[in-house]
Amino acid sequence: MSIVTDIAKTWRAPRQGLRRRLAGADEVMAIVTVMLGCLMIFVSQWPVHARAAYLDPEVPLGGRLAGAGVALFMVLPVLLYGLAALSRLIVGFFGAKGSYFGARMALFWALLAASPLWLLNGMSVGFVGPSPASTITGIAALGVFGIFWLAGLIETQFPGKGTAHV
């Protein structure tokens, strides 16, 4: 299972891309997926922090990257686990029959699959600065992430709708 191939498949058919990642997935795969998503966001923020360090040398680039790394690799995964559990509880009110693991994978995979736009947004903000282009890429990244997450929740939580049983 190539991650790049699965990301491309997710861009064409979000539910099928997640379905492929779920085949044989376990909690280790979920942790790897969320950490790779966090890594991609971390890398996407390098140009932003480099620009900020250049414009305000009071805080060096290394300090900015260290702070971002702690936030993205230690805090964000915990928040995402909580968000996935909350999303499972919410869709449970709408008759969802899936598992908490399925909700986690839907969220984590959406985060990783949207990474091309996270990277584009980071370059836009880092190289151009605050501008309409960076706003558009940021909104697009969040929108694509939301679409992938919603499609993943439908895939994993509503097995009666012709979806995978997770």
XYZ file of N, CA, C and O in Angstrom:
664
model
N 0.831 -1.185 0.000
C 0.000 0.000 0.000
C 0.874 1.247 0.000
O 1.468 1.590 1.006
N 0.950 1.911 -1.109
C 1.704 3.146 -1.220
C 0.842 4.307 -0.722
O -0.303 4.482 -1.158
N 1.398 5.094 0.155
C 0.638 6.220 0.703
C 0.359 7.245 -0.385
O -0.747 7.781 -0.460
N 1.328 7.513 -1.242
C 1.136 8.504 -2.302
C 0.021 8.051 -3.247
O -0.844 8.851 -3.644
N 0.011 6.782 -3.597
C -1.043 6.244 -4.462
C -2.401 6.356 -3.792
O -3.387 6.739 -4.429
N -2.452 6.049 -2.508
C -3.724 6.138 -1.783
C -4.193 7.582 -1.633
O -5.392 7.852 -1.667
N -3.260 8.522 -1.470
C -3.649 9.935 -1.413
C -4.232 10.364 -2.755
O -5.277 11.023 -2.808
N -3.585 9.963 -3.846
C -4.111 10.299 -5.175
C -5.490 9.678 -5.382
O -6.391 10.318 -5.933
N -5.665 8.442 -4.932
C -6.970 7.784 -5.056
C -8.016 8.518 -4.213
O -9.164 8.666 -4.626
N -7.615 8.997 -3.050
C -8.537 9.723 -2.184
C -8.979 11.030 -2.828
O -10.132 11.435 -2.678
N -8.094 11.668 -3.565
C -8.472 12.907 -4.248
C -9.494 12.634 -5.345
O -10.304 13.498 -5.659
N -9.443 11.448 -5.947
C -10.408 11.096 -6.992
C -11.696 10.555 -6.396
O -12.788 10.855 -6.884
N -11.576 9.703 -5.373
C -12.736 9.056 -4.744
C -12.433 8.897 -3.260
O -11.831 7.898 -2.859
N -12.816 9.882 -2.445
C -12.412 9.878 -1.031
C -12.779 8.608 -0.263
O -11.963 8.098 0.511
N -13.958 8.087 -0.479
C -14.363 6.896 0.280
C -13.557 5.671 -0.136
O -13.188 4.848 0.703
N -13.260 5.545 -1.414
C -12.475 4.397 -1.873
C -11.034 4.478 -1.383
O -10.430 3.464 -1.063
N -10.490 5.686 -1.323
C -9.135 5.847 -0.818
C -9.020 5.424 0.634
O -8.081 4.717 1.022
N -9.988 5.821 1.443
C -9.991 5.410 2.851
C -10.241 3.918 2.971
O -9.601 3.247 3.785
N -11.132 3.395 2.161
C -11.435 1.959 2.208
C -10.167 1.135 1.994
O -9.931 0.145 2.665
N -9.329 1.592 1.085
C -8.076 0.879 0.821
C -7.137 0.948 2.024
O -6.481 -0.025 2.359
N -7.078 2.096 2.689
C -6.223 2.233 3.877
C -6.747 1.403 5.040
O -5.980 0.976 5.896
N -8.034 1.185 5.086
C -8.623 0.423 6.194
C -8.387 -1.079 6.071
O -8.485 -1.786 7.072
N -8.074 -1.541 4.877
C -7.865 -2.977 4.673
C -6.685 -3.448 5.522
O -5.538 -3.090 5.267
N -6.978 -4.208 6.550
C -5.934 -4.743 7.419
C -5.344 -3.737 8.391
O -4.310 -3.991 9.002
N -5.986 -2.579 8.546
C -5.452 -1.540 9.434
C -5.685 -1.903 10.895
O -6.641 -2.587 11.236
N -4.771 -1.446 11.733
C -4.903 -1.621 13.172
C -4.516 -0.308 13.843
O -4.298 0.702 13.180
N -4.437 -0.328 15.163
C -4.141 0.916 15.886
C -2.755 1.468 15.560
O -2.551 2.680 15.559
N -1.818 0.584 15.264
C -0.479 1.053 14.878
C -0.569 1.863 13.586
O 0.052 2.924 13.454
N -1.363 1.388 12.644
C -1.557 2.117 11.388
C -2.211 3.469 11.650
O -1.865 4.472 11.014
N -3.125 3.532 12.601
C -3.767 4.803 12.942
C -2.745 5.788 13.501
O -2.725 6.966 13.116
N -1.884 5.313 14.390
C -0.865 6.189 14.975
C 0.116 6.660 13.909
O 0.485 7.837 13.858
N 0.532 5.763 13.035
C 1.444 6.144 11.952
C 0.777 7.178 11.049
O 1.403 8.162 10.645
N -0.486 6.987 10.750
C -1.203 7.913 9.879
C -1.289 9.301 10.497
O -1.014 10.301 9.829
N -1.652 9.380 11.779
C -1.768 10.698 12.410
C -0.394 11.356 12.536
O -0.259 12.572 12.340
N 0.635 10.587 12.815
C 1.966 11.174 12.937
C 2.488 11.648 11.581
O 3.151 12.692 11.499
N 2.196 10.915 10.518
C 2.590 11.375 9.175
C 1.840 12.643 8.788
O 2.407 13.551 8.173
N 0.565 12.708 9.152
C -0.203 13.930 8.903
C 0.389 15.116 9.647
O 0.525 16.213 9.091
N 0.755 14.890 10.903
C 1.388 15.958 11.692
C 2.745 16.343 11.098
O 3.100 17.529 11.073
N 3.487 15.356 10.614
C 4.778 15.636 9.975
C 4.591 16.504 8.736
O 5.348 17.457 8.509
N 3.600 16.195 7.930
C 3.368 16.980 6.718
C 2.975 18.420 7.065
O 3.414 19.365 6.399
N 2.183 18.597 8.105
C 1.822 19.946 8.521
C 3.058 20.672 9.056
O 3.266 21.855 8.783
N 3.894 19.954 9.805
C 5.129 20.539 10.336
C 6.029 21.011 9.193
O 6.522 22.140 9.205
N 6.224 20.157 8.205
C 7.060 20.526 7.054
C 6.437 21.707 6.301
O 7.146 22.600 5.852
N 5.122 21.713 6.192
C 4.465 22.812 5.467
C 4.653 24.153 6.171
O 4.546 25.199 5.523
N 4.924 24.133 7.458
C 5.077 25.370 8.208
C 6.501 25.919 8.223
O 6.740 27.012 8.733
N 7.471 25.171 7.700
C 8.854 25.654 7.672
C 8.988 27.002 6.966
O 9.629 27.910 7.500
N 8.427 27.174 5.764
C 8.574 28.497 5.124
C 7.924 29.619 5.943
O 8.431 30.740 5.980
N 6.824 29.304 6.605
C 6.140 30.308 7.421
C 7.036 30.739 8.577
O 7.197 31.935 8.847
N 7.637 29.771 9.257
C 8.515 30.093 10.385
C 9.811 30.760 9.918
O 10.338 31.636 10.616
N 10.326 30.360 8.765
C 11.531 31.003 8.227
C 11.252 32.471 7.914
O 12.078 33.342 8.208
N 10.099 32.748 7.341
C 9.734 34.138 7.047
C 9.586 34.931 8.336
O 10.076 36.055 8.449
N 8.909 34.339 9.317
C 8.702 35.022 10.594
C 10.038 35.286 11.298
O 10.232 36.362 11.882
N 10.956 34.323 11.241
C 12.268 34.499 11.870
C 13.084 35.576 11.158
O 13.838 36.312 11.794
N 12.922 35.673 9.856
C 13.633 36.706 9.093
C 13.075 38.097 9.432
O 13.829 39.045 9.621
N 11.748 38.183 9.503
C 11.120 39.473 9.766
C 11.278 39.909 11.225
O 11.302 41.101 11.515
N 11.347 38.933 12.131
C 11.503 39.229 13.563
C 12.569 38.298 14.130
O 12.253 37.220 14.635
N 13.834 38.693 14.051
C 14.917 37.805 14.488
C 15.006 37.624 16.003
O 15.875 36.918 16.491
N 14.103 38.224 16.743
C 14.082 38.073 18.203
C 13.955 36.602 18.608
O 14.571 36.148 19.560
N 13.127 35.866 17.887
C 12.980 34.421 18.117
C 13.610 33.716 16.917
O 13.129 33.855 15.794
N 14.683 32.950 17.128
C 15.360 32.306 15.994
C 14.512 31.187 15.378
O 13.575 30.662 15.998
N 14.887 30.833 14.166
C 14.159 29.799 13.440
C 14.119 28.490 14.216
O 13.070 27.832 14.281
N 15.232 28.095 14.841
C 15.263 26.852 15.601
C 14.259 26.839 16.742
O 13.601 25.826 16.997
N 14.123 27.957 17.412
C 13.149 28.050 18.499
C 11.724 27.958 17.995
O 10.874 27.311 18.600
N 11.483 28.606 16.879
C 10.133 28.545 16.288
C 9.787 27.125 15.857
O 8.682 26.640 16.092
N 10.744 26.451 15.208
C 10.498 25.080 14.757
C 10.354 24.120 15.935
O 9.547 23.192 15.882
N 11.120 24.343 16.994
C 11.007 23.484 18.176
C 9.625 23.627 18.808
O 8.989 22.625 19.174
N 9.154 24.848 18.922
C 7.819 25.067 19.478
C 6.730 24.452 18.619
O 5.794 23.827 19.125
N 6.863 24.630 17.311
C 5.876 24.044 16.404
C 5.926 22.525 16.458
O 4.887 21.853 16.411
N 7.131 21.966 16.581
C 7.272 20.509 16.660
C 6.603 19.938 17.891
O 5.911 18.916 17.823
N 6.799 20.588 19.030
C 6.143 20.119 20.259
C 4.628 20.174 20.097
O 3.913 19.227 20.433
N 4.138 21.284 19.560
C 2.696 21.424 19.385
C 2.145 20.380 18.418
O 1.104 19.768 18.681
N 2.844 20.162 17.326
C 2.312 19.268 16.288
C 2.514 17.792 16.593
O 1.715 16.964 16.153
N 3.560 17.427 17.301
C 3.831 16.008 17.533
C 3.397 15.515 18.909
O 3.294 14.316 19.128
N 3.160 16.433 19.835
C 2.766 15.995 21.170
C 1.343 16.417 21.521
O 0.621 15.659 22.148
N 0.954 17.598 21.142
C -0.358 18.104 21.526
C -1.422 17.758 20.486
O -2.502 17.256 20.839
N -1.146 18.010 19.207
C -2.148 17.793 18.160
C -2.652 16.357 18.093
O -3.870 16.157 17.992
N -1.799 15.322 18.172
C -2.353 13.958 18.129
C -3.345 13.673 19.250
O -4.378 13.035 19.024
N -3.073 14.169 20.438
C -3.995 13.961 21.562
C -5.319 14.664 21.279
O -6.400 14.096 21.497
N -5.250 15.888 20.772
C -6.475 16.612 20.426
C -7.255 15.901 19.316
O -8.481 15.856 19.341
N -6.531 15.355 18.353
C -7.198 14.646 17.254
C -7.867 13.366 17.733
O -8.958 13.018 17.261
N -7.243 12.656 18.665
C -7.893 11.475 19.241
C -9.198 11.874 19.923
O -10.222 11.202 19.781
N -9.167 12.965 20.663
C -10.382 13.447 21.317
C -11.433 13.892 20.317
O -12.624 13.597 20.478
N -11.014 14.579 19.262
C -11.944 15.026 18.225
C -12.577 13.846 17.505
O -13.773 13.861 17.200
N -11.781 12.806 17.253
C -12.326 11.608 16.595
C -13.374 10.940 17.485
O -14.431 10.512 16.999
N -13.109 10.856 18.783
C -14.082 10.256 19.703
C -15.349 11.103 19.753
O -16.467 10.567 19.745
N -15.188 12.411 19.796
C -16.346 13.300 19.812
C -17.156 13.159 18.530
O -18.391 13.116 18.567
N -16.470 13.062 17.396
C -17.189 12.908 16.125
C -17.959 11.591 16.097
O -19.076 11.527 15.591
N -17.386 10.541 16.673
C -18.087 9.243 16.735
C -19.341 9.344 17.606
O -20.384 8.799 17.279
N -19.228 10.068 18.713
C -20.401 10.264 19.573
C -21.483 11.060 18.856
O -22.677 10.729 18.945
N -21.080 12.085 18.121
C -22.055 12.922 17.417
C -22.758 12.134 16.322
O -23.984 12.173 16.212
N -22.006 11.404 15.500
C -22.668 10.638 14.431
C -23.466 9.473 15.012
O -24.374 8.967 14.355
N -23.145 9.074 16.232
C -23.940 8.037 16.898
C -25.384 8.470 17.098
O -26.305 7.645 17.069
N -25.598 9.777 17.288
C -26.956 10.296 17.425
C -27.737 10.213 16.122
O -28.951 10.297 16.116
N -27.032 10.053 15.017
C -27.671 9.943 13.712
C -27.746 8.503 13.230
O -27.927 8.250 12.041
N -27.547 7.557 14.144
C -27.682 6.145 13.807
C -26.427 5.468 13.311
O -26.503 4.407 12.696
N -25.281 6.039 13.567
C -24.023 5.428 13.114
C -23.816 4.090 13.799
O -24.111 3.920 14.978
N -23.294 3.140 13.051
C -23.050 1.803 13.571
C -21.576 1.429 13.572
O -21.209 0.327 13.901
N -20.708 2.352 13.185
C -19.285 2.080 13.088
C -18.587 2.142 14.437
O -19.198 2.373 15.482
N -17.282 1.953 14.389
C -16.477 1.909 15.606
C -15.724 3.226 15.817
O -15.623 4.059 14.918
N -15.170 3.369 17.009
C -14.315 4.514 17.293
C -13.038 4.442 16.452
O -12.512 5.467 16.039
N -12.556 3.234 16.198
C -11.378 3.089 15.347
C -11.656 3.638 13.947
O -10.827 4.339 13.360
N -12.806 3.341 13.411
C -13.172 3.857 12.095
C -13.226 5.377 12.081
O -12.784 6.015 11.120
N -13.763 5.961 13.144
C -13.816 7.418 13.236
C -12.406 8.009 13.310
O -12.133 9.047 12.702
N -11.521 7.333 14.053
C -10.132 7.806 14.129
C -9.472 7.753 12.763
O -8.830 8.709 12.336
N -9.605 6.628 12.081
C -8.960 6.494 10.774
C -9.527 7.496 9.770
O -8.794 8.022 8.932
N -10.826 7.772 9.839
C -11.422 8.753 8.932
C -10.786 10.127 9.140
O -10.416 10.802 8.173
N -10.630 10.527 10.389
C -10.029 11.827 10.698
C -8.551 11.858 10.356
O -8.066 12.784 9.697
N -7.819 10.836 10.772
C -6.375 10.820 10.554
C -6.047 10.748 9.072
O -5.113 11.400 8.599
N -6.793 9.940 8.326
C -6.528 9.829 6.900
C -6.884 11.130 6.180
O -6.182 11.550 5.257
N -7.949 11.804 6.605
C -8.308 13.088 5.999
C -7.185 14.097 6.208
O -6.836 14.859 5.298
N -6.594 14.095 7.402
C -5.481 14.998 7.700
C -4.301 14.734 6.767
O -3.723 15.657 6.206
N -3.958 13.466 6.600
C -2.818 13.115 5.747
C -3.145 13.294 4.266
O -2.320 13.795 3.497
N -4.335 12.928 3.846
C -4.687 13.013 2.423
C -4.780 14.456 1.942
O -4.558 14.733 0.758
N -5.071 15.378 2.835
C -5.143 16.789 2.457
C -3.766 17.451 2.470
O -3.654 18.648 2.196
N -2.711 16.694 2.748
C -1.374 17.275 2.909
C -0.848 18.026 1.678
O -0.105 18.996 1.858
N -1.189 17.665 0.444
C -0.702 18.505 -0.660
C -1.159 19.964 -0.544
O -0.392 20.881 -0.829
N -2.376 20.157 -0.071
C -2.836 21.537 0.098
C -2.249 22.193 1.339
O -2.068 23.405 1.367
N -1.940 21.390 2.385
C -1.239 21.976 3.544
C 0.119 22.510 3.077
O 0.535 23.600 3.472
N 0.809 21.713 2.241
C 2.117 22.131 1.734
C 2.005 23.387 0.857
O 2.812 24.308 0.978
N 1.014 23.418 -0.001
C 0.808 24.584 -0.855
C 0.504 25.823 -0.018
O 1.027 26.908 -0.280
N -0.315 25.670 0.993
C -0.642 26.796 1.857
C 0.590 27.294 2.604
O 0.811 28.504 2.715
N 1.407 26.379 3.107
C 2.629 26.783 3.802
C 3.568 27.549 2.887
O 4.169 28.560 3.295
N 3.714 27.079 1.655
C 4.570 27.804 0.703
C 3.982 29.169 0.378
O 4.705 30.156 0.278
N 2.684 29.227 0.222
C 2.029 30.489 -0.102
C 2.230 31.512 1.010
O 2.621 32.655 0.754
N 1.997 31.102 2.246
C 2.164 32.027 3.365
C 3.639 32.361 3.562
O 3.995 33.520 3.815
N 4.514 31.369 3.433
C 5.933 31.596 3.667
C 6.607 32.455 2.619
O 7.436 33.295 2.940
N 6.255 32.249 1.365
C 6.944 32.966 0.293
C 6.257 34.277 -0.101
O 6.914 35.229 -0.479
N 4.943 34.323 -0.011
C 4.210 35.507 -0.419
C 3.808 36.344 0.792
O 3.706 37.555 0.710
N 3.578 35.694 1.918
C 3.101 36.384 3.108
C 1.588 36.408 3.122
O 0.928 35.804 2.278
N 1.036 37.099 4.103
C -0.432 37.205 4.148
C -0.952 37.872 2.883
O -0.562 38.996 2.557
N -1.794 37.167 2.174
C -2.307 37.675 0.905
C -3.587 36.920 0.555
O -3.918 35.915 1.189
N -4.290 37.379 -0.464
C -5.469 36.622 -0.898
C -5.110 35.189 -1.325
O -5.883 34.268 -1.087
N -3.928 34.997 -1.902
C -3.522 33.649 -2.327
C -3.374 32.728 -1.124
O -3.816 31.569 -1.155
N -2.770 33.227 -0.052
C -2.605 32.378 1.125
C -3.946 32.119 1.797
O -4.175 31.031 2.334
N -4.842 33.084 1.753
C -6.178 32.878 2.311
C -6.933 31.829 1.511
O -7.568 30.934 2.084
N -6.848 31.911 0.203
C -7.546 30.952 -0.659
C -6.993 29.546 -0.459
O -7.759 28.586 -0.335
N -5.673 29.412 -0.405
C -5.103 28.078 -0.214
C -5.428 27.529 1.180
O -5.634 26.336 1.337
N -5.492 28.397 2.176
C -5.864 27.954 3.517
C -7.302 27.475 3.573
O -7.601 26.424 4.160
N -8.199 28.220 2.957
C -9.611 27.812 2.916
C -9.759 26.530 2.117
O -10.521 25.633 2.500
N -9.038 26.425 1.006
C -9.102 25.202 0.193
C -8.595 23.996 0.983
O -9.195 22.919 0.932
N -7.500 24.172 1.729
C -6.956 23.062 2.518
C -7.954 22.613 3.569
O -8.190 21.407 3.743
N -8.545 23.550 4.277
C -9.547 23.186 5.283
C -10.785 22.557 4.645
O -11.363 21.617 5.192
N -11.184 23.091 3.493
C -12.353 22.537 2.804
C -12.131 21.108 2.340
O -12.990 20.241 2.541
N -10.986 20.858 1.736
C -10.675 19.504 1.269
C -10.558 18.549 2.457
O -11.075 17.428 2.425
N -9.902 19.004 3.520
C -9.816 18.198 4.733
C -11.215 17.847 5.242
O -11.507 16.701 5.577
N -12.104 18.832 5.279
C -13.474 18.586 5.742
C -14.231 17.613 4.851
O -14.952 16.731 5.351
N -14.062 17.740 3.560
C -14.727 16.823 2.623
C -14.212 15.400 2.826
O -14.995 14.444 2.886
N -12.899 15.250 2.928
C -12.317 13.920 3.135
C -12.768 13.326 4.470
O -13.057 12.128 4.561
N -12.837 14.145 5.501
C -13.242 13.660 6.817
C -14.713 13.233 6.800
O -15.064 12.163 7.301
N -15.570 14.051 6.204
C -16.987 13.707 6.118
C -17.182 12.430 5.310
O -17.946 11.540 5.710
N -16.497 12.321 4.188
C -16.597 11.100 3.376
C -16.110 9.890 4.167
O -16.693 8.809 4.090
N -15.047 10.074 4.937
C -14.530 8.986 5.765
C -15.495 8.584 6.856
O -15.656 7.389 7.152
N -16.132 9.560 7.475
C -17.127 9.228 8.500
C -18.308 8.474 7.897
O -18.806 7.519 8.494
N -18.755 8.892 6.734
C -19.846 8.172 6.073
C -19.406 6.744 5.758
O -20.144 5.790 5.990
N -18.188 6.599 5.273
C -17.663 5.276 4.911
C -17.569 4.352 6.122
O -17.915 3.181 6.036
N -17.078 4.864 7.234
C -16.803 3.999 8.379
C -17.951 3.885 9.368
O -18.006 2.916 10.118
N -18.856 4.836 9.384
C -19.863 4.861 10.441
C -21.264 4.455 10.006
O -22.115 4.199 10.853
N -21.508 4.384 8.731
C -22.840 4.042 8.255
C -22.780 2.847 7.318
O -22.916 2.993 6.100
N -22.582 1.643 7.871
C -22.425 0.456 7.027
C -23.665 0.117 6.223
O -23.563 -0.546 5.210
N -24.821 0.580 6.595
C -26.049 0.299 5.843
C -26.138 1.072 4.547
O -27.007 0.829 3.733
N -25.246 2.004 4.333
C -25.272 2.842 3.129
C -24.345 2.303 2.041
O -23.811 3.057 1.250
N -24.082 1.003 2.056
C -23.201 0.415 1.054
C -21.744 0.703 1.317
O -20.947 0.821 0.394
N -21.383 0.817 2.581
C -20.020 1.169 2.931
C -19.344 0.016 3.627
O -19.939 -0.997 3.950
N -18.068 0.194 3.880
C -17.270 -0.849 4.542
C -17.677 -0.982 6.003
O -18.093 -0.020 6.632
N -17.573 -2.185 6.528
C -17.846 -2.432 7.957
C -16.546 -2.318 8.712
O -15.659 -3.141 8.557
N -16.434 -1.266 9.517
C -15.218 -1.071 10.300
C -15.588 -0.963 11.750
O -16.492 -0.304 12.118
